[in-house]
PDB file of C-alpha atoms in Angstrom:
ATOM      1  CA  UNK A  80       0.000   0.000   0.000  1.00 53.00           C
ATOM      2  CA  UNK A  81       2.859   2.338   0.844  1.00 57.00           C
ATOM      3  CA  UNK A  82       4.528   1.636  -2.488  1.00 52.00           C
ATOM      4  CA  UNK A  83       1.304   2.324  -4.361  1.00 56.00           C
ATOM      5  CA  UNK A  84       0.891   5.663  -2.595  1.00 59.00           C
ATOM      6  CA  UNK A  85       4.507   6.550  -3.320  1.00 58.00           C
ATOM      7  CA  UNK A  86       3.969   5.714  -6.983  1.00 57.00           C
ATOM      8  CA  UNK A  87       0.761   7.748  -7.086  1.00 57.00           C
ATOM      9  CA  UNK A  88       2.560  10.693  -5.502  1.00 58.00           C
ATOM     10  CA  UNK A  89       5.148  10.739  -8.293  1.00 61.00           C
ATOM     11  CA  UNK A  90       2.911   9.846 -11.199  1.00 69.00           C
ATOM     12  CA  UNK A  91       2.913  12.170 -14.244  1.00 72.00           C
ATOM     13  CA  UNK A  92       0.948  15.310 -13.493  1.00 70.00           C
ATOM     14  CA  UNK A  93       0.958  14.755  -9.717  1.00 76.00           C
ATOM     15  CA  UNK A  94       1.642  18.460  -9.268  1.00 79.00           C
ATOM     16  CA  UNK A  95      -1.577  19.617 -10.939  1.00 85.00           C
ATOM     17  CA  UNK A  96      -3.943  19.169  -7.995  1.00 84.00           C
ATOM     18  CA  UNK A  97      -1.645  20.818  -5.401  1.00 88.00           C
ATOM     19  CA  UNK A  98      -1.172  23.748  -7.748  1.00 92.00           C
ATOM     20  CA  UNK A  99      -4.935  24.097  -8.292  1.00 92.00           C
ATOM     21  CA  UNK A 100      -5.613  23.855  -4.560  1.00 92.00           C
ATOM     22  CA  UNK A 101      -3.110  26.604  -3.782  1.00 93.00           C
ATOM     23  CA  UNK A 102      -4.298  28.806  -6.636  1.00 95.00           C
ATOM     24  CA  UNK A 103      -8.010  28.427  -5.952  1.00 93.00           C
ATOM     25  CA  UNK A 104      -7.520  28.804  -2.190  1.00 94.00           C
ATOM     26  CA  UNK A 105      -5.786  32.132  -2.697  1.00 94.00           C
ATOM     27  CA  UNK A 106      -8.420  33.331  -5.131  1.00 96.00           C
ATOM     28  CA  UNK A 107     -11.185  32.042  -2.866  1.00 95.00           C
ATOM     29  CA  UNK A 108      -9.873  33.860   0.195  1.00 96.00           C
ATOM     30  CA  UNK A 109      -9.495  37.091  -1.741  1.00 96.00           C
ATOM     31  CA  UNK A 110     -13.033  36.755  -3.118  1.00 97.00           C
ATOM     32  CA  UNK A 111     -14.383  35.939   0.360  1.00 96.00           C
ATOM     33  CA  UNK A 112     -12.759  39.063   1.797  1.00 96.00           C
ATOM     34  CA  UNK A 113     -14.139  41.226  -1.004  1.00 95.00           C
ATOM     35  CA  UNK A 114     -17.618  39.757  -0.559  1.00 94.00           C
ATOM     36  CA  UNK A 115     -17.828  39.746   3.253  1.00 92.00           C
ATOM     37  CA  UNK A 116     -15.831  42.882   4.095  1.00 91.00           C
ATOM     38  CA  UNK A 117     -15.715  44.968   0.914  1.00 89.00           C
ATOM     39  CA  UNK A 118     -19.365  44.535  -0.058  1.00 88.00           C
ATOM     40  CA  UNK A 119     -20.621  43.818   3.497  1.00 87.00           C
ATOM     41  CA  UNK A 120     -22.801  41.200   1.816  1.00 86.00           C
ATOM     42  CA  UNK A 121     -23.566  39.248   4.999  1.00 85.00           C
ATOM     43  CA  UNK A 122     -25.339  42.172   6.631  1.00 79.00           C
ATOM     44  CA  UNK A 123     -29.102  41.632   6.400  1.00 65.00           C
ATOM     45  CA  UNK A 124     -29.800  45.246   5.467  1.00 63.00           C
ATOM     46  CA  UNK A 125     -27.792  48.040   3.821  1.00 61.00           C
ATOM     47  CA  UNK A 126     -25.479  50.064   6.020  1.00 63.00           C
ATOM     48  CA  UNK A 127     -24.661  53.619   4.980  1.00 52.00           C
ATOM     49  CA  UNK A 128     -21.155  54.115   3.655  1.00 56.00           C
ATOM     50  CA  UNK A 129     -20.307  56.640   6.409  1.00 57.00           C
ATOM     51  CA  UNK A 130     -21.168  54.021   9.053  1.00 64.00           C
ATOM     52  CA  UNK A 131     -19.106  51.252   7.448  1.00 69.00           C
ATOM     53  CA  UNK A 132     -16.005  51.840   9.659  1.00 72.00           C
ATOM     54  CA  UNK A 133     -18.159  51.113  12.722  1.00 73.00           C
ATOM     55  CA  UNK A 134     -18.929  47.565  11.594  1.00 81.00           C
ATOM     56  CA  UNK A 135     -15.485  46.775  10.182  1.00 86.00           C
ATOM     57  CA  UNK A 136     -14.222  45.012  13.364  1.00 88.00           C
ATOM     58  CA  UNK A 137     -17.202  42.655  13.212  1.00 88.00           C
ATOM     59  CA  UNK A 138     -16.754  41.968   9.504  1.00 90.00           C
ATOM     60  CA  UNK A 139     -13.035  41.276   9.871  1.00 93.00           C
ATOM     61  CA  UNK A 140     -13.661  38.901  12.779  1.00 94.00           C
ATOM     62  CA  UNK A 141     -16.253  37.015  10.738  1.00 94.00           C
ATOM     63  CA  UNK A 142     -13.902  36.796   7.774  1.00 96.00           C
ATOM     64  CA  UNK A 143     -11.044  35.477   9.925  1.00 96.00           C
ATOM     65  CA  UNK A 144     -13.307  32.799  11.387  1.00 96.00           C
ATOM     66  CA  UNK A 145     -14.668  31.820   7.972  1.00 96.00           C
ATOM     67  CA  UNK A 146     -11.165  31.691   6.478  1.00 96.00           C
ATOM     68  CA  UNK A 147     -10.090  29.181   9.132  1.00 96.00           C
ATOM     69  CA  UNK A 148     -13.306  27.207   8.612  1.00 96.00           C
ATOM     70  CA  UNK A 149     -12.701  27.202   4.863  1.00 95.00           C
ATOM     71  CA  UNK A 150      -9.163  25.841   5.326  1.00 95.00           C
ATOM     72  CA  UNK A 151     -10.318  23.076   7.686  1.00 95.00           C
ATOM     73  CA  UNK A 152     -13.213  22.101   5.402  1.00 94.00           C
ATOM     74  CA  UNK A 153     -10.916  22.022   2.374  1.00 94.00           C
ATOM     75  CA  UNK A 154      -8.458  19.754   4.195  1.00 94.00           C
ATOM     76  CA  UNK A 155     -11.240  17.406   5.306  1.00 94.00           C
ATOM     77  CA  UNK A 156     -12.707  17.317   1.795  1.00 90.00           C
ATOM     78  CA  UNK A 157      -9.438  16.448   0.062  1.00 91.00           C
ATOM     79  CA  UNK A 158      -8.721  13.683   2.579  1.00 91.00           C
ATOM     80  CA  UNK A 159     -12.248  12.354   2.061  1.00 88.00           C
ATOM     81  CA  UNK A 160     -11.734  12.274  -1.712  1.00 82.00           C
ATOM     82  CA  UNK A 161      -8.494  10.294  -1.364  1.00 84.00           C
ATOM     83  CA  UNK A 162      -9.144   8.063   1.632  1.00 85.00           C
ATOM     84  CA  UNK A 163     -12.959   8.022   1.988  1.00 84.00           C
ATOM     85  CA  UNK A 164     -12.549   9.180   5.569  1.00 90.00           C
ATOM     86  CA  UNK A 165     -12.743  12.462   7.483  1.00 93.00           C
ATOM     87  CA  UNK A 166     -10.295  12.267  10.414  1.00 93.00           C
ATOM     88  CA  UNK A 167     -11.269  13.391  13.904  1.00 93.00           C
ATOM     89  CA  UNK A 168      -7.844  15.043  13.976  1.00 94.00           C
ATOM     90  CA  UNK A 169      -9.342  17.622  11.586  1.00 95.00           C
ATOM     91  CA  UNK A 170     -12.898  18.081  12.862  1.00 96.00           C
ATOM     92  CA  UNK A 171     -12.294  17.891  16.629  1.00 96.00           C
ATOM     93  CA  UNK A 172      -9.761  20.763  16.808  1.00 96.00           C
ATOM     94  CA  UNK A 173     -11.937  22.703  14.340  1.00 96.00           C
ATOM     95  CA  UNK A 174     -14.975  22.299  16.582  1.00 97.00           C
ATOM     96  CA  UNK A 175     -13.060  23.301  19.702  1.00 97.00           C
ATOM     97  CA  UNK A 176     -11.649  26.381  17.951  1.00 97.00           C
ATOM     98  CA  UNK A 177     -15.164  27.282  16.844  1.00 97.00           C
ATOM     99  CA  UNK A 178     -16.544  27.052  20.390  1.00 98.00           C
ATOM    100  CA  UNK A 179     -13.687  29.182  21.725  1.00 97.00           C
ATOM    101  CA  UNK A 180     -14.246  31.762  18.970  1.00 97.00           C
ATOM    102  CA  UNK A 181     -18.020  32.121  19.479  1.00 97.00           C
ATOM    103  CA  UNK A 182     -17.442  32.458  23.224  1.00 97.00           C
ATOM    104  CA  UNK A 183     -14.603  34.967  23.089  1.00 96.00           C
ATOM    105  CA  UNK A 184     -16.226  37.095  20.371  1.00 96.00           C
ATOM    106  CA  UNK A 185     -19.816  36.023  19.591  1.00 95.00           C
ATOM    107  CA  UNK A 186     -19.982  38.358  16.594  1.00 92.00           C
ATOM    108  CA  UNK A 187     -18.003  35.835  14.554  1.00 94.00           C
ATOM    109  CA  UNK A 188     -21.393  34.144  14.196  1.00 95.00           C
ATOM    110  CA  UNK A 189     -23.407  35.205  11.165  1.00 92.00           C
ATOM    111  CA  UNK A 190     -25.111  38.605  11.532  1.00 88.00           C
ATOM    112  CA  UNK A 191     -28.821  38.509  12.217  1.00 84.00           C
ATOM    113  CA  UNK A 192     -30.035  42.044  12.883  1.00 76.00           C
ATOM    114  CA  UNK A 193     -28.427  45.450  12.419  1.00 69.00           C
ATOM    115  CA  UNK A 194     -29.640  48.415  14.473  1.00 70.00           C
ATOM    116  CA  UNK A 195     -28.554  51.879  13.386  1.00 65.00           C
ATOM    117  CA  UNK A 196     -29.059  54.707  15.897  1.00 66.00           C
ATOM    118  CA  UNK A 197     -27.455  58.068  15.156  1.00 62.00           C
ATOM    119  CA  UNK A 198     -23.736  57.269  14.816  1.00 60.00           C
ATOM    120  CA  UNK A 199     -23.980  53.884  16.569  1.00 63.00           C
ATOM    121  CA  UNK A 200     -24.367  50.533  14.854  1.00 66.00           C
ATOM    122  CA  UNK A 201     -25.289  47.420  16.844  1.00 72.00           C
ATOM    123  CA  UNK A 202     -24.979  44.033  15.137  1.00 74.00           C
ATOM    124  CA  UNK A 203     -26.794  41.086  16.712  1.00 85.00           C
ATOM    125  CA  UNK A 204     -25.434  37.691  15.780  1.00 91.00           C
ATOM    126  CA  UNK A 205     -27.328  34.585  14.703  1.00 92.00           C
ATOM    127  CA  UNK A 206     -28.281  32.694  17.863  1.00 94.00           C
ATOM    128  CA  UNK A 207     -30.317  29.687  18.932  1.00 94.00           C
ATOM    129  CA  UNK A 208     -33.784  31.112  18.332  1.00 94.00           C
ATOM    130  CA  UNK A 209     -33.013  33.465  15.416  1.00 91.00           C
ATOM    131  CA  UNK A 210     -34.739  35.171  13.684  1.00 86.00           C
ATOM    132  CA  UNK A 211     -36.713  35.636  16.922  1.00 89.00           C
ATOM    133  CA  UNK A 212     -35.434  37.756  19.807  1.00 89.00           C
ATOM    134  CA  UNK A 213     -33.302  36.026  22.414  1.00 92.00           C
ATOM    135  CA  UNK A 214     -35.652  34.928  25.241  1.00 93.00           C
ATOM    136  CA  UNK A 215     -34.724  35.641  28.873  1.00 93.00           C
ATOM    137  CA  UNK A 216     -35.427  31.961  29.611  1.00 94.00           C
ATOM    138  CA  UNK A 217     -32.124  31.097  27.878  1.00 96.00           C
ATOM    139  CA  UNK A 218     -30.051  33.521  29.932  1.00 95.00           C
ATOM    140  CA  UNK A 219     -27.255  32.297  32.154  1.00 94.00           C
ATOM    141  CA  UNK A 220     -27.050  32.281  35.929  1.00 95.00           C
ATOM    142  CA  UNK A 221     -29.278  31.722  37.920  1.00 93.00           C
ATOM    143  CA  UNK A 222     -31.393  29.810  35.362  1.00 93.00           C
ATOM    144  CA  UNK A 223     -30.390  26.178  35.474  1.00 95.00           C
ATOM    145  CA  UNK A 224     -31.994  24.548  32.453  1.00 95.00           C
ATOM    146  CA  UNK A 225     -30.016  26.522  29.831  1.00 96.00           C
ATOM    147  CA  UNK A 226     -26.865  25.201  31.535  1.00 97.00           C
ATOM    148  CA  UNK A 227     -28.294  21.680  31.354  1.00 97.00           C
ATOM    149  CA  UNK A 228     -29.002  22.220  27.649  1.00 97.00           C
ATOM    150  CA  UNK A 229     -25.443  23.381  26.965  1.00 97.00           C
ATOM    151  CA  UNK A 230     -23.888  20.537  28.955  1.00 98.00           C
ATOM    152  CA  UNK A 231     -26.169  18.035  27.234  1.00 97.00           C
ATOM    153  CA  UNK A 232     -25.011  19.204  23.800  1.00 97.00           C
ATOM    154  CA  UNK A 233     -21.374  19.101  24.916  1.00 98.00           C
ATOM    155  CA  UNK A 234     -21.531  15.580  26.350  1.00 97.00           C
ATOM    156  CA  UNK A 235     -23.489  14.321  23.365  1.00 96.00           C
ATOM    157  CA  UNK A 236     -20.558  15.381  21.178  1.00 96.00           C
ATOM    158  CA  UNK A 237     -17.967  13.883  23.550  1.00 96.00           C
ATOM    159  CA  UNK A 238     -19.770  10.546  23.831  1.00 94.00           C
ATOM    160  CA  UNK A 239     -20.344  10.431  20.065  1.00 93.00           C
ATOM    161  CA  UNK A 240     -16.571  10.586  19.533  1.00 94.00           C
ATOM    162  CA  UNK A 241     -15.899   7.658  21.845  1.00 92.00           C
ATOM    163  CA  UNK A 242     -14.910   4.364  20.159  1.00 90.00           C
ATOM    164  CA  UNK A 243     -18.065   2.269  20.309  1.00 81.00           C
ATOM    165  CA  UNK A 244     -19.264  -0.995  18.861  1.00 78.00           C
ATOM    166  CA  UNK A 245     -22.837  -2.157  18.479  1.00 73.00           C
ATOM    167  CA  UNK A 246     -23.573  -5.775  17.624  1.00 75.00           C
ATOM    168  CA  UNK A 247     -27.262  -6.490  18.297  1.00 72.00           C
ATOM    169  CA  UNK A 248     -27.204  -9.943  16.687  1.00 74.00           C
ATOM    170  CA  UNK A 249     -27.117 -11.671  20.082  1.00 72.00           C
ATOM    171  CA  UNK A 250     -29.545  -9.331  21.811  1.00 78.00           C
ATOM    172  CA  UNK A 251     -29.390  -5.846  23.278  1.00 77.00           C
ATOM    173  CA  UNK A 252     -27.949  -6.991  26.594  1.00 83.00           C
ATOM    174  CA  UNK A 253     -24.933  -8.556  24.924  1.00 81.00           C
ATOM    175  CA  UNK A 254     -24.574  -5.554  22.610  1.00 81.00           C
ATOM    176  CA  UNK A 255     -24.449  -3.193  25.601  1.00 84.00           C
ATOM    177  CA  UNK A 256     -21.871  -5.395  27.353  1.00 85.00           C
ATOM    178  CA  UNK A 257     -19.600  -5.417  24.302  1.00 84.00           C
ATOM    179  CA  UNK A 258     -19.985  -1.678  23.830  1.00 84.00           C
ATOM    180  CA  UNK A 259     -19.084  -0.918  27.457  1.00 87.00           C
ATOM    181  CA  UNK A 260     -16.164  -3.360  27.362  1.00 88.00           C
ATOM    182  CA  UNK A 261     -14.625  -1.581  24.403  1.00 87.00           C
ATOM    183  CA  UNK A 262     -15.198   1.830  25.940  1.00 89.00           C
ATOM    184  CA  UNK A 263     -13.351   0.759  29.076  1.00 90.00           C
ATOM    185  CA  UNK A 264     -10.285  -0.617  27.297  1.00 90.00           C
ATOM    186  CA  UNK A 265      -9.827   2.212  24.768  1.00 91.00           C
ATOM    187  CA  UNK A 266      -7.512   5.041  25.952  1.00 91.00           C
ATOM    188  CA  UNK A 267      -9.438   7.468  23.739  1.00 93.00           C
ATOM    189  CA  UNK A 268     -12.458   7.067  26.007  1.00 93.00           C
ATOM    190  CA  UNK A 269     -10.624   8.418  29.022  1.00 94.00           C
ATOM    191  CA  UNK A 270      -9.138  11.293  27.039  1.00 95.00           C
ATOM    192  CA  UNK A 271     -12.655  12.260  25.974  1.00 96.00           C
ATOM    193  CA  UNK A 272     -13.954  11.926  29.543  1.00 96.00           C
ATOM    194  CA  UNK A 273     -11.229  14.333  30.638  1.00 97.00           C
ATOM    195  CA  UNK A 274     -12.080  16.682  27.784  1.00 97.00           C
ATOM    196  CA  UNK A 275     -15.752  16.467  28.752  1.00 97.00           C
ATOM    197  CA  UNK A 276     -15.059  17.358  32.375  1.00 98.00           C
ATOM    198  CA  UNK A 277     -12.737  20.221  31.422  1.00 97.00           C
ATOM    199  CA  UNK A 278     -15.256  21.545  28.912  1.00 97.00           C
ATOM    200  CA  UNK A 279     -18.062  21.272  31.451  1.00 97.00           C
ATOM    201  CA  UNK A 280     -16.110  23.482  33.854  1.00 98.00           C
ATOM    202  CA  UNK A 281     -15.586  26.044  31.095  1.00 97.00           C
ATOM    203  CA  UNK A 282     -19.254  25.983  30.077  1.00 98.00           C
ATOM    204  CA  UNK A 283     -20.343  26.432  33.701  1.00 97.00           C
ATOM    205  CA  UNK A 284     -17.948  29.379  34.113  1.00 97.00           C
ATOM    206  CA  UNK A 285     -19.289  31.135  31.012  1.00 97.00           C
ATOM    207  CA  UNK A 286     -22.873  30.418  32.171  1.00 97.00           C
ATOM    208  CA  UNK A 287     -22.114  31.984  35.554  1.00 96.00           C
ATOM    209  CA  UNK A 288     -20.115  35.033  34.479  1.00 94.00           C
ATOM    210  CA  UNK A 289     -20.981  35.670  30.832  1.00 89.00           C
ATOM    211  CA  UNK A 290     -23.906  37.408  29.153  1.00 92.00           C
ATOM    212  CA  UNK A 291     -23.164  37.832  25.459  1.00 93.00           C
ATOM    213  CA  UNK A 292     -20.469  35.161  25.725  1.00 96.00           C
ATOM    214  CA  UNK A 293     -23.088  32.770  27.059  1.00 97.00           C
ATOM    215  CA  UNK A 294     -25.373  33.598  24.139  1.00 96.00           C
ATOM    216  CA  UNK A 295     -22.554  32.821  21.720  1.00 97.00           C
ATOM    217  CA  UNK A 296     -21.445  29.637  23.472  1.00 98.00           C
ATOM    218  CA  UNK A 297     -24.959  28.206  23.835  1.00 98.00           C
ATOM    219  CA  UNK A 298     -25.651  29.009  20.169  1.00 97.00           C
ATOM    220  CA  UNK A 299     -22.443  27.221  19.162  1.00 97.00           C
ATOM    221  CA  UNK A 300     -23.206  24.182  21.317  1.00 98.00           C
ATOM    222  CA  UNK A 301     -26.767  23.829  20.031  1.00 97.00           C
ATOM    223  CA  UNK A 302     -25.570  24.378  16.444  1.00 97.00           C
ATOM    224  CA  UNK A 303     -22.950  21.679  16.935  1.00 97.00           C
ATOM    225  CA  UNK A 304     -25.345  19.109  18.430  1.00 97.00           C
ATOM    226  CA  UNK A 305     -28.305  19.802  16.140  1.00 96.00           C
ATOM    227  CA  UNK A 306     -26.256  19.839  12.926  1.00 95.00           C
ATOM    228  CA  UNK A 307     -24.279  16.718  13.761  1.00 94.00           C
ATOM    229  CA  UNK A 308     -27.390  15.000  15.112  1.00 94.00           C
ATOM    230  CA  UNK A 309     -29.204  15.581  11.839  1.00 92.00           C
ATOM    231  CA  UNK A 310     -26.578  13.659   9.844  1.00 91.00           C
ATOM    232  CA  UNK A 311     -26.269  11.085  12.617  1.00 90.00           C
ATOM    233  CA  UNK A 312     -29.992  10.385  12.337  1.00 91.00           C
ATOM    234  CA  UNK A 313     -29.660   9.863   8.575  1.00 88.00           C
ATOM    235  CA  UNK A 314     -26.684   7.581   9.195  1.00 86.00           C
ATOM    236  CA  UNK A 315     -28.624   5.414  11.672  1.00 85.00           C
ATOM    237  CA  UNK A 316     -31.810   5.201   9.591  1.00 88.00           C
ATOM    238  CA  UNK A 317     -29.937   4.670   6.315  1.00 84.00           C
ATOM    239  CA  UNK A 318     -27.788   1.926   7.802  1.00 79.00           C
ATOM    240  CA  UNK A 319     -30.857   0.146   9.184  1.00 79.00           C
ATOM    241  CA  UNK A 320     -32.686   0.351   5.846  1.00 81.00           C
ATOM    242  CA  UNK A 321     -29.751  -0.535   3.564  1.00 77.00           C
ATOM    243  CA  UNK A 322     -28.146  -3.121   5.799  1.00 76.00           C
ATOM    244  CA  UNK A 323     -24.734  -1.454   5.451  1.00 75.00           C
ATOM    245  CA  UNK A 324     -23.072   1.757   6.540  1.00 74.00           C
ATOM    246  CA  UNK A 325     -24.982   4.516   4.761  1.00 74.00           C
ATOM    247  CA  UNK A 326     -22.795   7.445   5.792  1.00 81.00           C
ATOM    248  CA  UNK A 327     -19.456   7.726   7.541  1.00 84.00           C
ATOM    249  CA  UNK A 328     -19.277   9.184  11.023  1.00 89.00           C
ATOM    250  CA  UNK A 329     -16.788  11.748   9.748  1.00 91.00           C
ATOM    251  CA  UNK A 330     -19.691  13.424   7.956  1.00 92.00           C
ATOM    252  CA  UNK A 331     -21.422  13.748  11.334  1.00 93.00           C
ATOM    253  CA  UNK A 332     -18.445  15.436  12.979  1.00 95.00           C
ATOM    254  CA  UNK A 333     -17.861  17.630   9.922  1.00 95.00           C
ATOM    255  CA  UNK A 334     -21.356  19.135   9.929  1.00 95.00           C
ATOM    256  CA  UNK A 335     -21.193  19.464  13.717  1.00 96.00           C
ATOM    257  CA  UNK A 336     -18.044  21.567  13.275  1.00 96.00           C
ATOM    258  CA  UNK A 337     -19.744  23.731  10.666  1.00 96.00           C
ATOM    259  CA  UNK A 338     -22.806  24.185  12.881  1.00 96.00           C
ATOM    260  CA  UNK A 339     -20.610  25.477  15.689  1.00 97.00           C
ATOM    261  CA  UNK A 340     -19.792  28.699  13.852  1.00 96.00           C
ATOM    262  CA  UNK A 341     -22.612  28.942  11.290  1.00 95.00           C
ATOM    263  CA  UNK A 342     -25.579  27.846  13.431  1.00 95.00           C
ATOM    264  CA  UNK A 343     -28.140  25.090  13.070  1.00 95.00           C
ATOM    265  CA  UNK A 344     -30.250  27.241  10.725  1.00 95.00           C
ATOM    266  CA  UNK A 345     -27.493  27.405   8.128  1.00 93.00           C
ATOM    267  CA  UNK A 346     -26.664  23.709   8.444  1.00 93.00           C
ATOM    268  CA  UNK A 347     -30.301  22.819   7.871  1.00 92.00           C
ATOM    269  CA  UNK A 348     -30.003  24.571   4.516  1.00 92.00           C
ATOM    270  CA  UNK A 349     -26.656  22.878   3.840  1.00 90.00           C
ATOM    271  CA  UNK A 350     -28.197  19.497   4.625  1.00 88.00           C
ATOM    272  CA  UNK A 351     -30.793  19.865   1.869  1.00 88.00           C
ATOM    273  CA  UNK A 352     -28.444  21.466  -0.694  1.00 89.00           C
ATOM    274  CA  UNK A 353     -25.516  19.057  -0.264  1.00 86.00           C
ATOM    275  CA  UNK A 354     -27.190  16.087  -2.041  1.00 82.00           C
ATOM    276  CA  UNK A 355     -27.223  18.067  -5.298  1.00 84.00           C
ATOM    277  CA  UNK A 356     -23.446  18.537  -5.101  1.00 81.00           C
ATOM    278  CA  UNK A 357     -23.142  14.921  -3.952  1.00 77.00           C
ATOM    279  CA  UNK A 358     -24.947  13.784  -7.090  1.00 80.00           C
ATOM    280  CA  UNK A 359     -22.379  15.521  -9.308  1.00 80.00           C
ATOM    281  CA  UNK A 360     -19.451  14.159  -7.301  1.00 74.00           C
ATOM    282  CA  UNK A 361     -21.015  10.701  -7.219  1.00 74.00           C
ATOM    283  CA  UNK A 362     -21.460  10.573 -10.974  1.00 78.00           C
ATOM    284  CA  UNK A 363     -17.895  11.775 -11.519  1.00 75.00           C
ATOM    285  CA  UNK A 364     -16.609   9.150  -9.090  1.00 70.00           C
ATOM    286  CA  UNK A 365     -18.605   6.453 -10.819  1.00 73.00           C
ATOM    287  CA  UNK A 366     -17.215   7.419 -14.234  1.00 75.00           C
ATOM    288  CA  UNK A 367     -13.598   7.945 -13.194  1.00 71.00           C
ATOM    289  CA  UNK A 368     -13.106   5.297 -10.528  1.00 66.00           C
ATOM    290  CA  UNK A 369     -16.223   3.146 -10.782  1.00 58.00           C
ATOM    291  CA  UNK A 370     -16.469   3.094  -7.018  1.00 65.00           C
ATOM    292  CA  UNK A 371     -19.759   2.589  -5.165  1.00 67.00           C
ATOM    293  CA  UNK A 372     -18.917   5.072  -2.423  1.00 72.00           C
ATOM    294  CA  UNK A 373     -19.415   8.830  -2.635  1.00 77.00           C
ATOM    295  CA  UNK A 374     -17.106  11.155  -0.667  1.00 78.00           C
ATOM    296  CA  UNK A 375     -19.836  13.240   0.948  1.00 81.00           C
ATOM    297  CA  UNK A 376     -17.498  15.541   2.829  1.00 82.00           C
ATOM    298  CA  UNK A 377     -16.794  17.841  -0.136  1.00 82.00           C
TER     299      UNK A 377
END
């Protein structure tokens, strides 16, 4: 296998794809900056030219976050094309960076409303209940159930990453025993338990002390869980219907990462638009490689 990869790396024209990736990445970043910052195209309503400098910090923060997201998504997509896998080493750090970003500066989330008063411009970011107004019931301390919601989303993600097996052929009791046995013997499980506990402390601290930071963090956590859960549901149902793995778990973690910084609303749209791109990629894969699997990550 190593020799085949080495031969593929030095085959005639091996340099074409790296060159195209570098070229199109540079052009794409420049276009993204022009579109998001130059044209202020993400703002839901026009902002007067003389007020543009007041929203520039927000626009630059959004662009920086989207540029990192673009790089991580591109890396995951190219690996998926080659290996038919999306590594956790790509999506897990991307998700964690997204949660840190939406907590430290919630305005990296997509803009939702823009309020212009005299010489002041207030930009409200896309949150859990957008386009509705943020309800006081979701505020932080002393309300307990929003904290439970955030911790539930966080632990759902942590547990989903744990190495599990599920063999129901000999009954559910035996399947649970085998699943727990593997969880106990895998070192990754205990790393994720530690990550879960550390993250829980951070979430509780933001819930207690933060206001806007709590809005951003809870929006990121719900976006992560809802977006990943949507693909996870398709994976479970599709596998049960087809009798084989219908979708890789890397697709689950990939959309969860995207939902962290773009929100569940955007990922719902992505979920219904992606099959059209998947159809094109699937047909190309069938013609060029004649493989039955479609790299859904791209």
